[in-house]
mmCIF file of C-alpha atoms and ligand atoms in Angstrom:
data_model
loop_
_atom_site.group_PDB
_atom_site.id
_atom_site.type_symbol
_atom_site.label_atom_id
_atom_site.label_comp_id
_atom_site.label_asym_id
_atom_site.label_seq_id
_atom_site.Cartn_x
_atom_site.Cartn_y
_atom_site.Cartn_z
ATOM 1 C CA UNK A 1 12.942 -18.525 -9.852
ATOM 2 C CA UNK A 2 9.232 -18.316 -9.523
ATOM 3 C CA UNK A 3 7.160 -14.909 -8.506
ATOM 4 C CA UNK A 4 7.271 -15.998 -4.709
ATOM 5 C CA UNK A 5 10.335 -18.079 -4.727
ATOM 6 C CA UNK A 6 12.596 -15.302 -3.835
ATOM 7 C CA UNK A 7 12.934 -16.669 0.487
ATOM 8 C CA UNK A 8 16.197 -16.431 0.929
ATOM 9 C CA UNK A 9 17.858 -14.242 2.761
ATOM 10 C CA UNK A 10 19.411 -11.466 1.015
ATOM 11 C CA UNK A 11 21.897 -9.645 3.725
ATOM 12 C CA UNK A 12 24.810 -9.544 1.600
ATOM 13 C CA UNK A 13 24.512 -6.151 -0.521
ATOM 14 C CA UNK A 14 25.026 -2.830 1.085
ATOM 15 C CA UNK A 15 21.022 -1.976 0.203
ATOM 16 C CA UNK A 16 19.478 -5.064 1.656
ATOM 17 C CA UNK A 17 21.798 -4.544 4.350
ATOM 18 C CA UNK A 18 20.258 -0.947 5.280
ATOM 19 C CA UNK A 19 16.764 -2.138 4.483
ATOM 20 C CA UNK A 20 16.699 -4.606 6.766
ATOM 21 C CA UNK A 21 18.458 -2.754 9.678
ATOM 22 C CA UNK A 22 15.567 0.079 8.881
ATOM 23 C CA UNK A 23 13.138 -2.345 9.067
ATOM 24 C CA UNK A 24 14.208 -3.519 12.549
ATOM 25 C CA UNK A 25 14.758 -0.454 13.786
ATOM 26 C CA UNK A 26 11.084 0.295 13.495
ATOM 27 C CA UNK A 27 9.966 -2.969 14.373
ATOM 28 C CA UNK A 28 11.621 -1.953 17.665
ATOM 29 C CA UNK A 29 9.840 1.074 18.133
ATOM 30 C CA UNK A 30 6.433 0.616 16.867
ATOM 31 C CA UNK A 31 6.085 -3.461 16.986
ATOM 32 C CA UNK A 32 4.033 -5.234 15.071
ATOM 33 C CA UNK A 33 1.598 -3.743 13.668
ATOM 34 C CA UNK A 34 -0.780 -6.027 11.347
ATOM 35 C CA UNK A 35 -1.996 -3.853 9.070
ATOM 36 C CA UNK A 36 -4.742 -3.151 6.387
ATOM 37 C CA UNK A 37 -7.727 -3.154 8.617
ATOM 38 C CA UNK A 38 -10.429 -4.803 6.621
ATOM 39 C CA UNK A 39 -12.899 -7.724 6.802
ATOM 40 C CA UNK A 40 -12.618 -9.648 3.762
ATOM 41 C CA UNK A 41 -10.362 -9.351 0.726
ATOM 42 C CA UNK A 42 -12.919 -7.187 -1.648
ATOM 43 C CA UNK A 43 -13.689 -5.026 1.303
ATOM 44 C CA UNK A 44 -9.187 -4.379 0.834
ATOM 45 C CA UNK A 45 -9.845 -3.959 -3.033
ATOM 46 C CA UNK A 46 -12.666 -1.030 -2.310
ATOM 47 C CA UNK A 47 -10.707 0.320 0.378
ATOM 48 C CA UNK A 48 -7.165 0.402 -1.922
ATOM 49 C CA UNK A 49 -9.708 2.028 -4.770
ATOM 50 C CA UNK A 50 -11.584 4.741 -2.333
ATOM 51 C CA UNK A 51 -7.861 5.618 -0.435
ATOM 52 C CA UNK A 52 -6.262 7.209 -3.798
ATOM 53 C CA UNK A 53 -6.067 10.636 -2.954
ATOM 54 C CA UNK A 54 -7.436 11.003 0.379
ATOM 55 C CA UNK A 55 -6.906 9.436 4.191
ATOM 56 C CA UNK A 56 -7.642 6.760 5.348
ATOM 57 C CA UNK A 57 -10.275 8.188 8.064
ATOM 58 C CA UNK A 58 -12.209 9.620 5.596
ATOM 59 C CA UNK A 59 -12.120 5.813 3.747
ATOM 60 C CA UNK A 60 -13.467 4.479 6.571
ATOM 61 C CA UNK A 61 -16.418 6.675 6.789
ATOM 62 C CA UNK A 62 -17.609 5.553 3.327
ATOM 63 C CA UNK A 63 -16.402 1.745 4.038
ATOM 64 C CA UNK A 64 -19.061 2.085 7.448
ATOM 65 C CA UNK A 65 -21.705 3.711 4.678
ATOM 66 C CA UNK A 66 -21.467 0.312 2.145
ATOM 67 C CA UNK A 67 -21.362 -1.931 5.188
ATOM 68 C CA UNK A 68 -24.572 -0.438 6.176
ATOM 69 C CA UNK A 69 -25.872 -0.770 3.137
ATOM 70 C CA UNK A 70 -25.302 -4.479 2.669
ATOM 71 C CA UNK A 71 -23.184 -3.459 -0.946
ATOM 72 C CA UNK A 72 -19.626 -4.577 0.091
ATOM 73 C CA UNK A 73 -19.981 -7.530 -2.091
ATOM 74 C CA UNK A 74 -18.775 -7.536 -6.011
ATOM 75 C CA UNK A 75 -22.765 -8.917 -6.574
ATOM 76 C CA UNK A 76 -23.827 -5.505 -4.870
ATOM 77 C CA UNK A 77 -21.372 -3.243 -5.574
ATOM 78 C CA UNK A 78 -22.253 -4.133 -9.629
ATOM 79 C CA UNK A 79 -26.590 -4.335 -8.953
ATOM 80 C CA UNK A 80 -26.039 -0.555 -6.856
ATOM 81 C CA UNK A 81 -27.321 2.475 -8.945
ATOM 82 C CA UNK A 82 -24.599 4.600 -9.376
ATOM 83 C CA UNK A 83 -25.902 7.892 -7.839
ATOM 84 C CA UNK A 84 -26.478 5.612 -5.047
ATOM 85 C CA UNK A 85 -22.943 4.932 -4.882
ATOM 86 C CA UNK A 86 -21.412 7.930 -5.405
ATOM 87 C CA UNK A 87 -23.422 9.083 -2.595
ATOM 88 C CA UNK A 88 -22.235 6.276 -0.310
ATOM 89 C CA UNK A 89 -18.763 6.495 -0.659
ATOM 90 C CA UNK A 90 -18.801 10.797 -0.538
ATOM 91 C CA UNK A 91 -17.076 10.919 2.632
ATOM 92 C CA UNK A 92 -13.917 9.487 0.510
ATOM 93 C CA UNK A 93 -13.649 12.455 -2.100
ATOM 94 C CA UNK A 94 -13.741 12.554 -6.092
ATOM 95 C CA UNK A 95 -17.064 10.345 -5.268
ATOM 96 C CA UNK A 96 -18.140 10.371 -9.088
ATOM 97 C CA UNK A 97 -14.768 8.849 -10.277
ATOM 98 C CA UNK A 98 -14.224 6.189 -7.222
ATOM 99 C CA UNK A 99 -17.584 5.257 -7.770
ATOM 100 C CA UNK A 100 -17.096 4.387 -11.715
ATOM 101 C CA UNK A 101 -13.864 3.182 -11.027
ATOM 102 C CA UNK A 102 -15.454 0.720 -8.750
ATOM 103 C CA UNK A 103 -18.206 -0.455 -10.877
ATOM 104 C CA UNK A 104 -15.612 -0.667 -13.835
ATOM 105 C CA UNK A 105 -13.587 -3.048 -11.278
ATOM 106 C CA UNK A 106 -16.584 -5.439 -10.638
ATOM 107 C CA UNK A 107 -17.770 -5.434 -14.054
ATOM 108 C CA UNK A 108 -14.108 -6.727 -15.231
ATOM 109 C CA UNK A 109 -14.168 -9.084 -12.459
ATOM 110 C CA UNK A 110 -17.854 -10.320 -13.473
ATOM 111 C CA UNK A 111 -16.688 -10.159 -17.490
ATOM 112 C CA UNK A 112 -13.007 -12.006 -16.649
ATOM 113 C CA UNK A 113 -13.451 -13.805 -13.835
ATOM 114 C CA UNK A 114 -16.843 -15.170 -13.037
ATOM 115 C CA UNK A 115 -17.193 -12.424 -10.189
ATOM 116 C CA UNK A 116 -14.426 -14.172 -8.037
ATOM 117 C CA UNK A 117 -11.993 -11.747 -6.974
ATOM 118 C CA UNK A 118 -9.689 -15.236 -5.650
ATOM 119 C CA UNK A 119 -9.683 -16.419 -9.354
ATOM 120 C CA UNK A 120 -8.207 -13.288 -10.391
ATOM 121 C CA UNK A 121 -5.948 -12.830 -7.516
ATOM 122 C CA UNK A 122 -4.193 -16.208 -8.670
ATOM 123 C CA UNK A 123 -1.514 -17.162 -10.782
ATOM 124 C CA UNK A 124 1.459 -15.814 -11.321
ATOM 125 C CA UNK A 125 2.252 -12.297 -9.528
ATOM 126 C CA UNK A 126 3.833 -10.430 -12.395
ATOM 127 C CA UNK A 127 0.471 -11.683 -14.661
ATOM 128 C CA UNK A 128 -1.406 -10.782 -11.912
ATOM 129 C CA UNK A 129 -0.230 -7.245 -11.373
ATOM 130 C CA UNK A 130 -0.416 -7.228 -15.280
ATOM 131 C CA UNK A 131 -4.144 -7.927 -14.961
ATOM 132 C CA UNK A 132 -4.644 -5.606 -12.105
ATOM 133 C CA UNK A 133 -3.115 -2.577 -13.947
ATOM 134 C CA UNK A 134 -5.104 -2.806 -16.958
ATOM 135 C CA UNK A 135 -8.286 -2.093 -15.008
ATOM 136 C CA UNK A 136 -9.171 1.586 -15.142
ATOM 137 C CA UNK A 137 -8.418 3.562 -11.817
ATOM 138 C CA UNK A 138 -5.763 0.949 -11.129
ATOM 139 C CA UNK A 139 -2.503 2.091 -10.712
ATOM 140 C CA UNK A 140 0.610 0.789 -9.543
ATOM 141 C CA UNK A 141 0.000 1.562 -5.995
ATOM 142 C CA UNK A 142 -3.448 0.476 -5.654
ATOM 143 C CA UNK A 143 -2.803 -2.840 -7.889
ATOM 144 C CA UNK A 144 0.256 -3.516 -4.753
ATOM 145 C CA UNK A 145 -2.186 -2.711 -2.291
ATOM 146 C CA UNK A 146 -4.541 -5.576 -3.763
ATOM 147 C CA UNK A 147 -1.943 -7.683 -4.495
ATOM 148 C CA UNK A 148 -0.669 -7.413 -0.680
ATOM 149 C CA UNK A 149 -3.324 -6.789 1.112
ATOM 150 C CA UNK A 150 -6.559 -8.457 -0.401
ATOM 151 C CA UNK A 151 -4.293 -11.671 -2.172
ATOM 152 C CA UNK A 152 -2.048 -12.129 0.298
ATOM 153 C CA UNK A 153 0.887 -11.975 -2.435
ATOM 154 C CA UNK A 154 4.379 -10.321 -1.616
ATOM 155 C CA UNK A 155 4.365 -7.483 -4.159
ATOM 156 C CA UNK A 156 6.003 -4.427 -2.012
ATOM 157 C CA UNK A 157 3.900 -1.075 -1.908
ATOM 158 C CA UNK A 158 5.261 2.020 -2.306
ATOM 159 C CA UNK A 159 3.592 5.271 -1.845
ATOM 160 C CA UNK A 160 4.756 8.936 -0.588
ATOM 161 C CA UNK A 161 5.699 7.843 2.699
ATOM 162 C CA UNK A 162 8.023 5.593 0.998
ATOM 163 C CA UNK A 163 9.728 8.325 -1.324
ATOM 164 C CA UNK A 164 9.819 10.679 1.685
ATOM 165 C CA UNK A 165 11.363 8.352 4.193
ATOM 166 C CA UNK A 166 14.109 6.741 2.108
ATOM 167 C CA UNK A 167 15.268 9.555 0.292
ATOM 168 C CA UNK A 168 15.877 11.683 3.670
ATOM 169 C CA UNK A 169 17.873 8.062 4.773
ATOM 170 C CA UNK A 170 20.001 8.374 1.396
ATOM 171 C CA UNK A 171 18.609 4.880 -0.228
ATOM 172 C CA UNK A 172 16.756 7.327 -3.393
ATOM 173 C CA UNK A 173 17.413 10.245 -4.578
ATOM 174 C CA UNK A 174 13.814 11.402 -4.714
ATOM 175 C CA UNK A 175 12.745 11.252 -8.173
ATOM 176 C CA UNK A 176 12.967 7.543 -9.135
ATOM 177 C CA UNK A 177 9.632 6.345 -10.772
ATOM 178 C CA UNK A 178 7.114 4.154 -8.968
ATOM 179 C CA UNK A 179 8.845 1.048 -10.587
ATOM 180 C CA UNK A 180 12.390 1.985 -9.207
ATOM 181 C CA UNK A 181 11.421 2.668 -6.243
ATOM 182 C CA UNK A 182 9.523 -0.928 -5.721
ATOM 183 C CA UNK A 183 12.792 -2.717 -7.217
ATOM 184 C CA UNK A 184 14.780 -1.417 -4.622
ATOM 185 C CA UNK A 185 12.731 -3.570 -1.582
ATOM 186 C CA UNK A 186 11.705 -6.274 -4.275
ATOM 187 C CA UNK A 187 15.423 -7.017 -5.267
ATOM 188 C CA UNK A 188 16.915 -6.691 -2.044
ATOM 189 C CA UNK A 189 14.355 -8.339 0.488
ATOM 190 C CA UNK A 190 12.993 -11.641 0.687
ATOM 191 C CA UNK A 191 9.456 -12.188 -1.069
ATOM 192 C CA UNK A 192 7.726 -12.901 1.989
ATOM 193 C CA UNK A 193 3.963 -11.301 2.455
ATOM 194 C CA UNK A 194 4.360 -10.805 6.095
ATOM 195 C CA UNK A 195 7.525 -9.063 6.032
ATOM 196 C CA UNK A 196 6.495 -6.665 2.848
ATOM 197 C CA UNK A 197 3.010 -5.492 5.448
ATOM 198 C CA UNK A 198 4.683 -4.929 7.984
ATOM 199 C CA UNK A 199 7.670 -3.253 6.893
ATOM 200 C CA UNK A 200 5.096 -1.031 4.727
ATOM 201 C CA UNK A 201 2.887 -0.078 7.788
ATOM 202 C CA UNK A 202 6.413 0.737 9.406
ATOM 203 C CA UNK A 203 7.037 3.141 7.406
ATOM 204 C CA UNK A 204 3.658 4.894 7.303
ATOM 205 C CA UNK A 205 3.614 4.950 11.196
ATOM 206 C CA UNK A 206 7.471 5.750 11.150
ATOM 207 C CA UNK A 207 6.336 8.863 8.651
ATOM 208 C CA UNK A 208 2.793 9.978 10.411
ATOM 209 C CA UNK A 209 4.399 10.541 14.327
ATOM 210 C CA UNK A 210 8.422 11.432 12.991
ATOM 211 C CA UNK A 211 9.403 11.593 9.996
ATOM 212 C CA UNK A 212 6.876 14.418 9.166
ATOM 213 C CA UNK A 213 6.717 16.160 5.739
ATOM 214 C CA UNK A 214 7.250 19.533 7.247
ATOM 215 C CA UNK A 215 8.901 19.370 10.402
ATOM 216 C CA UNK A 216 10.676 15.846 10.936
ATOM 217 C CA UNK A 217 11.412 14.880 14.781
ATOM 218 C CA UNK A 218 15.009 14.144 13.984
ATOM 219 C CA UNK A 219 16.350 13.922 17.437
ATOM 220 C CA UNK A 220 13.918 11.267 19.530
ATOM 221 C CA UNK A 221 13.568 9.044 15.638
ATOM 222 C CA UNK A 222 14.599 5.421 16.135
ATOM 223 C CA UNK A 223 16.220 5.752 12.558
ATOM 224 C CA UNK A 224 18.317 8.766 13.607
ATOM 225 C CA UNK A 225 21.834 6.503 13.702
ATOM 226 C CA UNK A 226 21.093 5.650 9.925
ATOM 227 C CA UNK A 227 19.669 8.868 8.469
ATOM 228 C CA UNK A 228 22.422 11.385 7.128
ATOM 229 C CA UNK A 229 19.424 13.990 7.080
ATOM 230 C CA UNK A 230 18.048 13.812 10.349
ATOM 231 C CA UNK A 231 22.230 13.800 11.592
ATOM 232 C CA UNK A 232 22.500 17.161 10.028
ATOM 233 C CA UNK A 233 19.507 18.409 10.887
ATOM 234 C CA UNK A 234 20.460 17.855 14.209
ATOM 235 C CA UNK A 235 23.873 18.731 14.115
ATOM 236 C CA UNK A 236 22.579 22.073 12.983
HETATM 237 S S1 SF4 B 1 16.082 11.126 11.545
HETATM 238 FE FE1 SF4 B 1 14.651 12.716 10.826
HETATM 239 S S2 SF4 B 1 14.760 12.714 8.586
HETATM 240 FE FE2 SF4 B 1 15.709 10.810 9.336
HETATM 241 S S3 SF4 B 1 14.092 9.292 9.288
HETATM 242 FE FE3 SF4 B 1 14.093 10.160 11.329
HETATM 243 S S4 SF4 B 1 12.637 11.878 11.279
HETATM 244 FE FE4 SF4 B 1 13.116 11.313 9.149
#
């Protein structure tokens, strides 16, 4: 079976069973939701890069500084002098290291790929995702994030949300590695790149207005009838 050839439907074991009941659970509260809010593909890659460690409001304040500077382009982004940089993308946090890790990006993409961030988007996804995480400042969730996001591929992203969220519904027990946690929705959903957005911004809206880090609205959640912790938490 090829990267992307994974289609069918895959109801029959007990985890793609809960996944998918999850997943339409939420798609019943929140609707669709279309996410990654970006203009082109590179402007996804510098988002996914400028987003480790810090939200996504204060991305966009730096993504509105290199829009206004005419940069968001690989071409720019590698010309840009790097104080320059570091002082457009501030808003984001650890400026000094987002800022190298972006120039190291377009210089691989310049050195590897003649500056085309489609040539190295394509091919096969594991080789991809191979390519992605051997660029410095990529990891795992930001080479997803590209992969989904800015290629259009169905490679599932998993971040804290993710850990939080399924290990309160009983589907992880909370310290599974990055890798685990990704097999779980990448052996037991269909490889299709609409489904893996929009279950992923599911879960981040599902986490941001109930299924808080501190104090979880248990009672009004729409996943209530499948979560053993929100039943208890309610029960007491
Ligand atoms: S019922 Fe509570 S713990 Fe379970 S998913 Fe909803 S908010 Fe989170």
């Amino acid at each position: 079976m090829n990267d992307e050839g994974k289609n069918e439907i895959l109801h029959l074991t007990p985890h793609a069973s809960r996944l998918t009941e999850v997943f339409h659970r939420l798609a019943a509260r929140f609707g669709p939701l279309h996410w990654w809010p970006a203009q082109t593909p590179f402007e996804v890659v510098v988002g996914a890069i400028l987003t480790q460690n810090t939200a996504w409001r204060n991305v966009e304040y730096a993504i509105a500084n290199l829009q206004a500077a005419g940069v968001l382009t690989p071409a720019a982004l590698r010309a840009i002098e790097r104080g320059e940089l570091e002082s457009l993308i501030r808003p984001a946090g650890f400026f000094r290291q987002k800022a190298e890790r972006l120039q190291l990006f377009v210089e691989h993409l310049f050195a590897r790929h003649g500056g085309e961030l489609a040539t190295l988007l394509a091919g096969p996804l594991d080789a991809v995702r191979t390519k992605l995480l051997a660029c410095k400042g990529v990891g795992p969730e930001t080479a997803d994030s590209i992969l989904l996001y800015a290629g259009y591929r169905p490679s599932f992203v998993i971040d804290a949300y993710t850990r939080r969220l399924f290990t309160r519904l009983g589907l992880l027990g909370g310290d599974e590695s990055y890798e685990a946690i990704r097999a779980l929705f990448m052996d037991n959903l269909p490889h299709e790149t609409d489904l893996f957005n929009e279950y992923h911004a599911l879960i981040v809206e599902e986490c941001k207005v109930f299924c808080r880090k501190r104090t979880p609205l248990c009672a009004p959640c729409p996943l209530l009838a499948v979560c053993p912790y929100g039943q208890a938490a309610v029960a007491a």
